[in-house]
CSV table of C-alpha atoms in Angstrom, one decimal:
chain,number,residue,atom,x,y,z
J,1382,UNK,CA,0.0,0.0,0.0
J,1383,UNK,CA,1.5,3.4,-0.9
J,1384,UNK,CA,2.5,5.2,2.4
J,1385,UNK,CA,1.3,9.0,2.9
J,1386,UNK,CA,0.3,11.4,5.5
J,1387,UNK,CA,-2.6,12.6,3.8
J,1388,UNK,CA,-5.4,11.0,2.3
J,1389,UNK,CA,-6.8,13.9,0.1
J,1390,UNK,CA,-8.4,13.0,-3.3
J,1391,UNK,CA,-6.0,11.7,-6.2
J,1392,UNK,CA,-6.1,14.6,-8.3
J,1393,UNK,CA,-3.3,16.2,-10.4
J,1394,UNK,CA,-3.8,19.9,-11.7
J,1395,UNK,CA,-2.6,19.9,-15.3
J,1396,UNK,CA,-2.6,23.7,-15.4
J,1397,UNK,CA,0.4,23.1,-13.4
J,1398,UNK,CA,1.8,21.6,-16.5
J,1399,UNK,CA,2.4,18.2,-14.8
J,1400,UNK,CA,2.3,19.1,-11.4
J,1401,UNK,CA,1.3,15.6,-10.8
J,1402,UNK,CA,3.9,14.2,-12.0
J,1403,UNK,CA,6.5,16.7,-10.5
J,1404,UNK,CA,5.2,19.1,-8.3
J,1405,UNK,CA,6.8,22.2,-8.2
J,1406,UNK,CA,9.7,21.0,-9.4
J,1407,UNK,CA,11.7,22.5,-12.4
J,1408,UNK,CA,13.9,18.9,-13.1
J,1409,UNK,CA,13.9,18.2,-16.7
J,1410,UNK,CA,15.9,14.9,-16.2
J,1411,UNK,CA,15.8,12.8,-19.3
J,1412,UNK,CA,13.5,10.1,-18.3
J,1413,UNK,CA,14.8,6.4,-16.8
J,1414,UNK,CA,16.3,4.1,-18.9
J,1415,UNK,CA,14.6,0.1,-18.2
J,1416,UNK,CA,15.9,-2.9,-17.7
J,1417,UNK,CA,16.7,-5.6,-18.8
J,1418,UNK,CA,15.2,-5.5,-22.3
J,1419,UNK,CA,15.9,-2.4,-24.5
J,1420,UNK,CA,12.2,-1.7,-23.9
J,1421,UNK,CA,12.3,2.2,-22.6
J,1422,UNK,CA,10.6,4.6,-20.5
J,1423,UNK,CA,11.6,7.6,-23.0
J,1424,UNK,CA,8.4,9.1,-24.1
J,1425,UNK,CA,7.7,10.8,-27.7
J,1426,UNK,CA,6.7,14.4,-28.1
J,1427,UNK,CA,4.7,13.0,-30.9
J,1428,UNK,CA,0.7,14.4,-30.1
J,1429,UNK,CA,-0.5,10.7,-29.7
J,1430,UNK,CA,0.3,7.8,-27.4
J,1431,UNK,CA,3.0,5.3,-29.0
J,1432,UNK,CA,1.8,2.3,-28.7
J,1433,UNK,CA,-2.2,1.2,-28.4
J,1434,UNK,CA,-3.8,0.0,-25.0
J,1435,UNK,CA,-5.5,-2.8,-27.8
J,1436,UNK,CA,-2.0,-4.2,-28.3
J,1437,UNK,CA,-1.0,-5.1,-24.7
J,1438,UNK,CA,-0.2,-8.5,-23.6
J,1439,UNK,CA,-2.5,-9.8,-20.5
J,1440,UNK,CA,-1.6,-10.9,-18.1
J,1441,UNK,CA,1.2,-8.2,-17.5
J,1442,UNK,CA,2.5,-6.1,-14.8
J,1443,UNK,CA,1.4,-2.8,-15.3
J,1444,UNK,CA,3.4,0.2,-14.1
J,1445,UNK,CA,2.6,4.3,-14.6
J,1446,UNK,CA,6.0,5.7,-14.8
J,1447,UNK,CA,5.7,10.1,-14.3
J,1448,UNK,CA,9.3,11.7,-14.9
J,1449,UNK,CA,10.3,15.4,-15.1
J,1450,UNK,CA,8.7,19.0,-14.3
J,1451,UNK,CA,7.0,21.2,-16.5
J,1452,UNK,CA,9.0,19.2,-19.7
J,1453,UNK,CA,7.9,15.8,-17.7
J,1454,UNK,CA,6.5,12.3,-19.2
J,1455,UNK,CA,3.6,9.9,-18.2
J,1456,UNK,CA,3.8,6.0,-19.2
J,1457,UNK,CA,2.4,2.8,-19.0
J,1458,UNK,CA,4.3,0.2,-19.1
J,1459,UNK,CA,3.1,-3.6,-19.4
J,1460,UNK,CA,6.5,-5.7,-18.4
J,1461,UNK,CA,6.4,-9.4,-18.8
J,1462,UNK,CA,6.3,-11.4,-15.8
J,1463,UNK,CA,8.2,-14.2,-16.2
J,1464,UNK,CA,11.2,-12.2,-17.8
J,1465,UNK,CA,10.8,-8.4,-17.3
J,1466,UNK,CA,10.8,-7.9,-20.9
J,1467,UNK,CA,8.9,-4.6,-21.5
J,1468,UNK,CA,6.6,-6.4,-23.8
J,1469,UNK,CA,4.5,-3.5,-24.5
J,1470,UNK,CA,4.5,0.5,-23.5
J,1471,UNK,CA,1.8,3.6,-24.3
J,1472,UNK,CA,3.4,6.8,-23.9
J,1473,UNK,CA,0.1,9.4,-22.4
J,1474,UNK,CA,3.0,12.3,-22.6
J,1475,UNK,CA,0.5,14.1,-24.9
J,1476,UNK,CA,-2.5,13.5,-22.6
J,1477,UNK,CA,-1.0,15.1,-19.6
J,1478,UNK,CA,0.8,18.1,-21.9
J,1479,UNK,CA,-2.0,19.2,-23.7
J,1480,UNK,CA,-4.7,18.2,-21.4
J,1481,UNK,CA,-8.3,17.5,-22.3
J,1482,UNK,CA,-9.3,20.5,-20.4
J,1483,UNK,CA,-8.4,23.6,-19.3
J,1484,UNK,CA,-7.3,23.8,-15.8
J,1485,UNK,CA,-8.4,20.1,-15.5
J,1486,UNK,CA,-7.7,18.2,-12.1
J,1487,UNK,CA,-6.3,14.3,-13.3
J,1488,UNK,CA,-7.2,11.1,-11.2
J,1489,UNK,CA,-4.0,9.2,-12.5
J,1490,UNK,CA,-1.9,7.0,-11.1
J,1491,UNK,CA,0.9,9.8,-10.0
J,1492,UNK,CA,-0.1,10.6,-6.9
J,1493,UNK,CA,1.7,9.2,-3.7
J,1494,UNK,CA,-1.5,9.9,-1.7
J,1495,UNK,CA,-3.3,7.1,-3.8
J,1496,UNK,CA,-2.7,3.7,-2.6
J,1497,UNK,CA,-2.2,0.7,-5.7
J,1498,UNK,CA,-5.6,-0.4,-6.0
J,1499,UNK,CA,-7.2,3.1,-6.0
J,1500,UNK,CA,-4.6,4.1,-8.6
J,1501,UNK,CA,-5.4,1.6,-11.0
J,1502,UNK,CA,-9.0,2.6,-10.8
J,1503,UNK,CA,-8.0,5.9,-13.1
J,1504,UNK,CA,-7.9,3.3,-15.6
J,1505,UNK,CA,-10.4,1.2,-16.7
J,1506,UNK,CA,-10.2,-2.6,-17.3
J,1507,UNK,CA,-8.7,-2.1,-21.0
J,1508,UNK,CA,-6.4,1.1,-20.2
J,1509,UNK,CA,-8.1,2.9,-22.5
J,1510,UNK,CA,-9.8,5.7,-20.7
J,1511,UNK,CA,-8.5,7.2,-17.7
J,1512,UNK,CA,-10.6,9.2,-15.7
J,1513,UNK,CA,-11.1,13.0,-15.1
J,1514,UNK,CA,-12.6,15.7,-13.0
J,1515,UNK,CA,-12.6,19.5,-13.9
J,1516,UNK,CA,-13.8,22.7,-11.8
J,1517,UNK,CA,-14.9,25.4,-13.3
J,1518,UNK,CA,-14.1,28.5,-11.3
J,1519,UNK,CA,-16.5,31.0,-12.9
J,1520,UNK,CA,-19.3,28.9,-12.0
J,1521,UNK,CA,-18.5,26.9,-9.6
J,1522,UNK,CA,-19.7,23.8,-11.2
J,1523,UNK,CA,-17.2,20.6,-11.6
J,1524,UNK,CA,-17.8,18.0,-13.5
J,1525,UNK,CA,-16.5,14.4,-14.5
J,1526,UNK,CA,-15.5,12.0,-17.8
J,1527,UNK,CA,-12.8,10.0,-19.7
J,1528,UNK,CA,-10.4,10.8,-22.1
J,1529,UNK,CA,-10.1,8.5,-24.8
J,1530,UNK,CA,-6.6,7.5,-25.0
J,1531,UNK,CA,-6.3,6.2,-28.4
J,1532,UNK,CA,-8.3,9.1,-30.1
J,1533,UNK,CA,-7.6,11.7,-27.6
J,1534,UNK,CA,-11.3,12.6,-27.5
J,1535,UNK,CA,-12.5,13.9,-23.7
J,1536,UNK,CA,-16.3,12.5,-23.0
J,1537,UNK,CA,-18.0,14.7,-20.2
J,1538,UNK,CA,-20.8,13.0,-18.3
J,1539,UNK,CA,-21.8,15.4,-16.1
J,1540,UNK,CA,-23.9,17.7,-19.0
J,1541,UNK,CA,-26.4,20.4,-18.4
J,1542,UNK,CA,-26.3,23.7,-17.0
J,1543,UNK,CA,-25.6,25.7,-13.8
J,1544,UNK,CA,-29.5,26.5,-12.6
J,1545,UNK,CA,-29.4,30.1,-10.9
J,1546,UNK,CA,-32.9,29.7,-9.9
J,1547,UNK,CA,-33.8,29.8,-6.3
J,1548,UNK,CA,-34.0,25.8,-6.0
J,1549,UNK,CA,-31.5,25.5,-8.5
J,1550,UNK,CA,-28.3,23.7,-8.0
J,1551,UNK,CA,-24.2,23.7,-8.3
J,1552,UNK,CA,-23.3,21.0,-10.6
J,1553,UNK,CA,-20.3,19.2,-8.3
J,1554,UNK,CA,-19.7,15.8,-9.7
J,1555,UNK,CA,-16.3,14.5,-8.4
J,1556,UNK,CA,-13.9,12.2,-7.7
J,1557,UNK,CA,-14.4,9.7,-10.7
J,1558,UNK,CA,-13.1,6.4,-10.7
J,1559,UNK,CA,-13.5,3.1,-13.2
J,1560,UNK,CA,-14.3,-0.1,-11.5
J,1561,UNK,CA,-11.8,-2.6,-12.9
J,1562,UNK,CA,-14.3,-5.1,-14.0
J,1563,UNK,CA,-17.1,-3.7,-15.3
J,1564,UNK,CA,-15.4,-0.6,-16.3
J,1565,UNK,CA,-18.5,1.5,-15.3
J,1566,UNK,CA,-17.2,5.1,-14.1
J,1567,UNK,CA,-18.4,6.1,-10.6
J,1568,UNK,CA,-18.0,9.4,-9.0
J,1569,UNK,CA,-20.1,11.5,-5.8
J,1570,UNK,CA,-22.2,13.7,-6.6
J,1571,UNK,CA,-23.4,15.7,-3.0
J,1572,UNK,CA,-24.4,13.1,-0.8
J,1573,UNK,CA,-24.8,10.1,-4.0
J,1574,UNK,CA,-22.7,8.0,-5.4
J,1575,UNK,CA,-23.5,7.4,-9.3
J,1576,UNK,CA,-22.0,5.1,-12.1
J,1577,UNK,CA,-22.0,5.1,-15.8
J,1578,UNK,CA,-22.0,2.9,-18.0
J,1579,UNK,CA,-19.8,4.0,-21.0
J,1580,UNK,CA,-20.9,1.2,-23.4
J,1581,UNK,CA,-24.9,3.3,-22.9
J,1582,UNK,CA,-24.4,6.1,-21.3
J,1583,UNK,CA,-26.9,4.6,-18.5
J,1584,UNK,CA,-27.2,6.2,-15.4
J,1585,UNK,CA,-27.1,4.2,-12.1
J,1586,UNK,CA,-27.9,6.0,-8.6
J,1587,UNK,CA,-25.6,4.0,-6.3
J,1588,UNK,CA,-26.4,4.9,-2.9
J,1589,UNK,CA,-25.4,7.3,-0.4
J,1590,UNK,CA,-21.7,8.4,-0.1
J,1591,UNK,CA,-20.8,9.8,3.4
J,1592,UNK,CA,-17.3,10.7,4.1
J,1593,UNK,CA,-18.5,11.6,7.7
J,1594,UNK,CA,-17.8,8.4,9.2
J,1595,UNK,CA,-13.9,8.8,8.2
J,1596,UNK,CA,-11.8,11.9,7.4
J,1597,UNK,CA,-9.2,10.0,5.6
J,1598,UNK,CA,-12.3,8.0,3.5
J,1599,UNK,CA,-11.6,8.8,-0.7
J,1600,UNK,CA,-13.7,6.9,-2.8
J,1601,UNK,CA,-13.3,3.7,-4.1
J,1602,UNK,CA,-14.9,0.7,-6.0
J,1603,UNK,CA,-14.4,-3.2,-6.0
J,1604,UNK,CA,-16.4,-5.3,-8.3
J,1605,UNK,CA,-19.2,-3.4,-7.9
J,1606,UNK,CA,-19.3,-2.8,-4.4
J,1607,UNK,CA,-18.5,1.0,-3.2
J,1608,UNK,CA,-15.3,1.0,-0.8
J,1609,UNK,CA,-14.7,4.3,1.2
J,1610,UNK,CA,-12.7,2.9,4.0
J,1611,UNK,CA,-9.9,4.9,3.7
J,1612,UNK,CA,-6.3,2.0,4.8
J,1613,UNK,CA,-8.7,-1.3,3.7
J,1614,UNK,CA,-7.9,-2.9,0.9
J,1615,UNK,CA,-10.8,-5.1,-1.1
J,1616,UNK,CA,-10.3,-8.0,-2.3
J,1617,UNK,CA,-11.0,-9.1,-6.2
J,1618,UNK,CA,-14.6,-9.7,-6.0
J,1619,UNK,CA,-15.3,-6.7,-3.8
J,1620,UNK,CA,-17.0,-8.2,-1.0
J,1621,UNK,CA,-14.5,-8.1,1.9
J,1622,UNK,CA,-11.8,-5.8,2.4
J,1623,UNK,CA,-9.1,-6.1,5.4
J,1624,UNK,CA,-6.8,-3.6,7.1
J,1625,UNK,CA,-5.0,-3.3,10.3
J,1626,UNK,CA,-5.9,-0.7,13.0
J,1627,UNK,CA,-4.7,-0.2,16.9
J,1628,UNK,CA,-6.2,-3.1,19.1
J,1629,UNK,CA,-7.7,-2.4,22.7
J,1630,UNK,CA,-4.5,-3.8,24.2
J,1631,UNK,CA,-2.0,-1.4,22.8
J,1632,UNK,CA,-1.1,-3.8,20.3
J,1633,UNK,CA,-2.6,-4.3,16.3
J,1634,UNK,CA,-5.9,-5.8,14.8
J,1635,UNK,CA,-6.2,-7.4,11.3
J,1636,UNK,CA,-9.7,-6.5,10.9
J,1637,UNK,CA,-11.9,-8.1,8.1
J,1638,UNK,CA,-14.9,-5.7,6.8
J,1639,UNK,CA,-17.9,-7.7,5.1
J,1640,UNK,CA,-20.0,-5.4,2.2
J,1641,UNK,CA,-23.1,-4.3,3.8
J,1642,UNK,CA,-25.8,-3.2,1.0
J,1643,UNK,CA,-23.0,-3.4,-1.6
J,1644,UNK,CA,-20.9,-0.7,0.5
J,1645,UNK,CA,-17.7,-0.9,2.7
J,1646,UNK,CA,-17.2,1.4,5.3
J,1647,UNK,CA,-16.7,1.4,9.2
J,1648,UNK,CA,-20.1,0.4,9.7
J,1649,UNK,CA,-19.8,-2.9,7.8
J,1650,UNK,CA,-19.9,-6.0,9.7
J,1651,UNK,CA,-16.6,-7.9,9.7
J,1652,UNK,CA,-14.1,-9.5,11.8
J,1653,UNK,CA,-10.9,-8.4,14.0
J,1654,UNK,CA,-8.1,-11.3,14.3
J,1655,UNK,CA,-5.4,-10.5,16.7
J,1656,UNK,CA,-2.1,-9.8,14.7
J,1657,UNK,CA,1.6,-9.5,16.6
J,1658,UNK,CA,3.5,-6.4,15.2
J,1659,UNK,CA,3.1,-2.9,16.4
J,1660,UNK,CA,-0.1,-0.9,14.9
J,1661,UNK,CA,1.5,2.0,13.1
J,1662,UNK,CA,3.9,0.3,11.4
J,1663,UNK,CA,1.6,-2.5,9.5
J,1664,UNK,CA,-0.5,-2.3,6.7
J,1665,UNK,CA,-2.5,-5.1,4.7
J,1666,UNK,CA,-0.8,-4.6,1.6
J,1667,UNK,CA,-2.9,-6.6,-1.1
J,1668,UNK,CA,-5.4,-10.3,-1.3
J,1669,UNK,CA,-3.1,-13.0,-2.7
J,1670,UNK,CA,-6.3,-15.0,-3.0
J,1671,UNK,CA,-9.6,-15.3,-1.8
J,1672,UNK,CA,-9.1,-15.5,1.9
J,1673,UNK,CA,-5.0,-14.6,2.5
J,1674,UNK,CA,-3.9,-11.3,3.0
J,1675,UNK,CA,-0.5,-9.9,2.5
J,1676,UNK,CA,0.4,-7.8,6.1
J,1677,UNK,CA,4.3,-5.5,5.9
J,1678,UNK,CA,5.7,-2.8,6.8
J,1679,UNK,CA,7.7,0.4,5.0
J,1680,UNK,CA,10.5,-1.8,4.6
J,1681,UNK,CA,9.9,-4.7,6.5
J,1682,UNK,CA,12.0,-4.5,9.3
J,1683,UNK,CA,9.4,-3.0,12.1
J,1684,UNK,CA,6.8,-5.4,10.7
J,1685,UNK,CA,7.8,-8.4,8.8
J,1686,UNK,CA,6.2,-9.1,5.5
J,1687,UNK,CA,3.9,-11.8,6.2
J,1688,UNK,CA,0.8,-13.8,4.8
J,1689,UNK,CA,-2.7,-14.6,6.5
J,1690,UNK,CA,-5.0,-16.8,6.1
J,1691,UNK,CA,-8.1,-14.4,7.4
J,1692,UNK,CA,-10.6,-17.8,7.3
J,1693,UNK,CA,-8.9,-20.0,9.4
J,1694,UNK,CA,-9.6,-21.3,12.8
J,1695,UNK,CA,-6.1,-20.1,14.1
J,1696,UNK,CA,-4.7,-17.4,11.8
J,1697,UNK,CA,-1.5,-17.2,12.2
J,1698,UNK,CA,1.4,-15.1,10.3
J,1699,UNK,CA,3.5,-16.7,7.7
J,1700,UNK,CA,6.6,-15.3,6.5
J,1701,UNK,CA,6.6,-14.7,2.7
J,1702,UNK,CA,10.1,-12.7,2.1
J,1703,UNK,CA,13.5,-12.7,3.6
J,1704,UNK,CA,14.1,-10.8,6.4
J,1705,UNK,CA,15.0,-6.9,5.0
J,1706,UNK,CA,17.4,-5.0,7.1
J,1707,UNK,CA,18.3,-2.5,4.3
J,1708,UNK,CA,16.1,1.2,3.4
J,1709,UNK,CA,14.5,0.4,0.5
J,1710,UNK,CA,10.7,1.3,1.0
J,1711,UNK,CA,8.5,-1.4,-0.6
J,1712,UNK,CA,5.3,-0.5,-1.8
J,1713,UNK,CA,2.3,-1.6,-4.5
J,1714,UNK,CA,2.2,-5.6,-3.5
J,1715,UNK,CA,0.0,-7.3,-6.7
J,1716,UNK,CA,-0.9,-11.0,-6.7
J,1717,UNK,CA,-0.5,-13.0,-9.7
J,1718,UNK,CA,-4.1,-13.9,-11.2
J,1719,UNK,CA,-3.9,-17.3,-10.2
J,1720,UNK,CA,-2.5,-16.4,-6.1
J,1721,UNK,CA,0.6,-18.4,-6.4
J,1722,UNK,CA,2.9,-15.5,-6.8
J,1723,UNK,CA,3.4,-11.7,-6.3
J,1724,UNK,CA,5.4,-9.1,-7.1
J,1725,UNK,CA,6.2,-5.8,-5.8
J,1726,UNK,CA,7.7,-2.3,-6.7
J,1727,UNK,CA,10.5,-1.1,-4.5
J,1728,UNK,CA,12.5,2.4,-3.8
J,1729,UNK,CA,15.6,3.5,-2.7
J,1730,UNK,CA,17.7,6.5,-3.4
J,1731,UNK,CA,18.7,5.7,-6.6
J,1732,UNK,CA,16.7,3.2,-8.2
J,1733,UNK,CA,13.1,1.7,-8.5
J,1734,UNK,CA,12.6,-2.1,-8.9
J,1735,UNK,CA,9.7,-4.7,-9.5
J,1736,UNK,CA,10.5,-8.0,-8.0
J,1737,UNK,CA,8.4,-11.0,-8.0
J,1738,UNK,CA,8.4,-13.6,-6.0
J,1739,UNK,CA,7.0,-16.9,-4.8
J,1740,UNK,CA,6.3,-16.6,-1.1
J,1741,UNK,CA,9.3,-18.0,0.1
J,1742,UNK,CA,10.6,-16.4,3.1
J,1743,UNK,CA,14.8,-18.1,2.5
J,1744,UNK,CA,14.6,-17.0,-1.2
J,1745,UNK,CA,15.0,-13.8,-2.6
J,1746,UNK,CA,12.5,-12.1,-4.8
J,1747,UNK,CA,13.1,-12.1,-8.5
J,1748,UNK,CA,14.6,-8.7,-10.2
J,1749,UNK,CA,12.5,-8.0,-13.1
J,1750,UNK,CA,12.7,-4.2,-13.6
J,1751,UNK,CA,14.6,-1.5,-12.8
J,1752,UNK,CA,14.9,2.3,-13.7
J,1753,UNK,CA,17.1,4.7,-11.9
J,1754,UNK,CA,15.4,7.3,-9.5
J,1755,UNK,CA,17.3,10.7,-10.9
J,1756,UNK,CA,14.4,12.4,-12.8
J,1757,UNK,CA,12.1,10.0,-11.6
J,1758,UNK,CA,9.2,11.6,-9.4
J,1759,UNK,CA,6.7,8.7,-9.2
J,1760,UNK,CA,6.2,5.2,-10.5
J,1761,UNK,CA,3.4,2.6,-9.5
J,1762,UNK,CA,2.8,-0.7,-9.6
J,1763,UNK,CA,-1.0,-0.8,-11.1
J,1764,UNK,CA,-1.8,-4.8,-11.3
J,1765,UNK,CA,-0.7,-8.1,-12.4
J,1766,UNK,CA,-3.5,-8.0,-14.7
């Protein structure tokens, strides 16, 4: 799970010219060479993606690679899992340059505050649309869509007009998302949460979207099911999602939510397992399969990376990596689609890696990428997908 001291929304202002993907900065660093094909993370200037989302192996790992200030890059990169190979890249330099809208806000994949899963929800289940928000200062309004990133074309779903009237209300649709397998977009709008179907245009009122019950909530979809439990992470079919909070006894609690009326939040029923390891310093970092749950730390030495069986009688911890005693942070934990592997994306001060590995705890994780961390402001590990 990505690490951060805030939770606000995952949004990027583009009129920052790739704020997102930068911040203030003014580096211009060339972006990071890949390895260990001669697949790159270089992007084009050209005013469309290389590449097509269409063409992309599956399954892949999927990685968003943001370089660079105002002269920055954005890519996705599919890298095979069994070798590394970059088997397939779609450079969305153009997207994030020129920008669909004026002043638009991005939900992409380049924000630290956004933890894997949510991050891959910018996307939907083909890659190609990634979702957007826009306010419009002069009237307030802000509205929500997709662009298109094979033909570049933005599709706004919000529609009609600011009503002055006396009962008349401020269009404020936010915080879009795509659920991963449907690929419906869903976003709040005041107090509801809505989806759209992009295949008719159909309009679904979801429910009620309350971020009351938890400051840090952002929203978030599974399958379906609405997530808003800011720290849990669902699992593939949406219908659980776990995370580990303070226990009464000073020590930590891997708590196991259940969807209640297709929504997870802190009211949903669930379970709390008993879990060794000090509070602050765990987080359940993704499912490996239907009932085990991958629990770390930063860099695993305050909390061990570990694996749980959340349905057994005695859950107990299981190592599944060596024991790390170096700095590299290790973030973005995705299973393999079948559950009998994982990899991971890790930092350090001069390089970023994906490993994969097996789940032994006496064998070393697998190197399959690596780029170096000079020019490089943000990479994520989206899926093994």
């Amino acid at each position: 799970m990505r690490r951060s001291t805030t939770a606000t929304a995952a949004a990027l202002v583009l009129a920052a010219s790739l704020a997102g993907c930068g911040g203030s900065s003014q580096d211009t660093t060339s972006p990071p060479a890949t390895s260990p094909t001669s697949g790159s993370a270089t992007a084009s200037s050209s005013a469309t993606p290389s590449g097509s989302v269409a063409a992309l192996p599956h399954p892949g790992l999927f990685v968003i690679v943001c370089t660079g200030g105002t002269a920055g890059t954005m890519q996705l990169l599919d890298l095979d899992p069994a070798s590394g190979a970059v088997a397939g890249e779609v450079d969305l330099t153009s997207y994030v340059e020129t920008g669909p809208w004026t002043d638009a806000s991005l939900v992409t994949a380049c924000d630290p505050a956004r933890p894997s899963w949510r991050a891959r929800e910018a996307f939907d289940p083909t890659f190609g649309r990634i979702a957007i928000s826009l306010p419009f200062p002069d009237d307030g309004t802000y509205r929500v869509g997709w662009y298109d990133v094979a033909s570049g074309d933005v599709t706004d779903v919000t529609g009609g007009d600011v009503d002055s009237g006396f009962s008349g209300g401020t269009l404020r649709d936010m915080e879009p998302v795509f659920d991963p397998v449907s690929g419906d977009l869903w976003f709040e709008r005041g107090d509801k949460t809505i989806s759209i179907d992009p295949s008719t245009m159909a309009e679904t009122d979801r429910g009620p979207f309350t971020v009351a019950t938890n400051t840090d909530s952002q929203l978030g979809v599974a399958n379906g099911h609405l997530v808003t439990t800011f720290g849990f992470v669902p699992d593939a079919e949406g219908k659980r999602a776990a995370g580990i909070v303070p226990g009464s006894d000073g020590g930590a609690v891997l708590r196991v939510l259940d969807a209640t009326h297709g929504v997870i939040d802190e009211q949903a029923r669930g379970t709390e397992i008993p879990y060794p390891g000090p509070g602050n310093e765990c987080v359940v970092e993704t499912w490996l399969d239907a009932s085990t749950v991958i629990v770390g730390g930063p860099n695993g030495a305050d909390c061990p990376f570990t694996k749980v069986d959340v349905d057994a009688a005695k859950p107990t911890p299981e190592p599944v990596l060596p024991a790390v005693t170096n700095d590299r942070l290790n973030n973005d934990f995705v299973a393999a689609p079948d559950g009998s592997a994982f990899a991971l994306l890790t930092t350090a001060a001069d390089t970023v890696t994906v490993y994969e590995s097996d789940g032994s705890p006496t064998t070393d994780p697998k190197e399959l990428w690596q780029a170096p961390a000079t020019g490089l402001v943000q990479a994520v590990l989206l899926c093994w997908c």
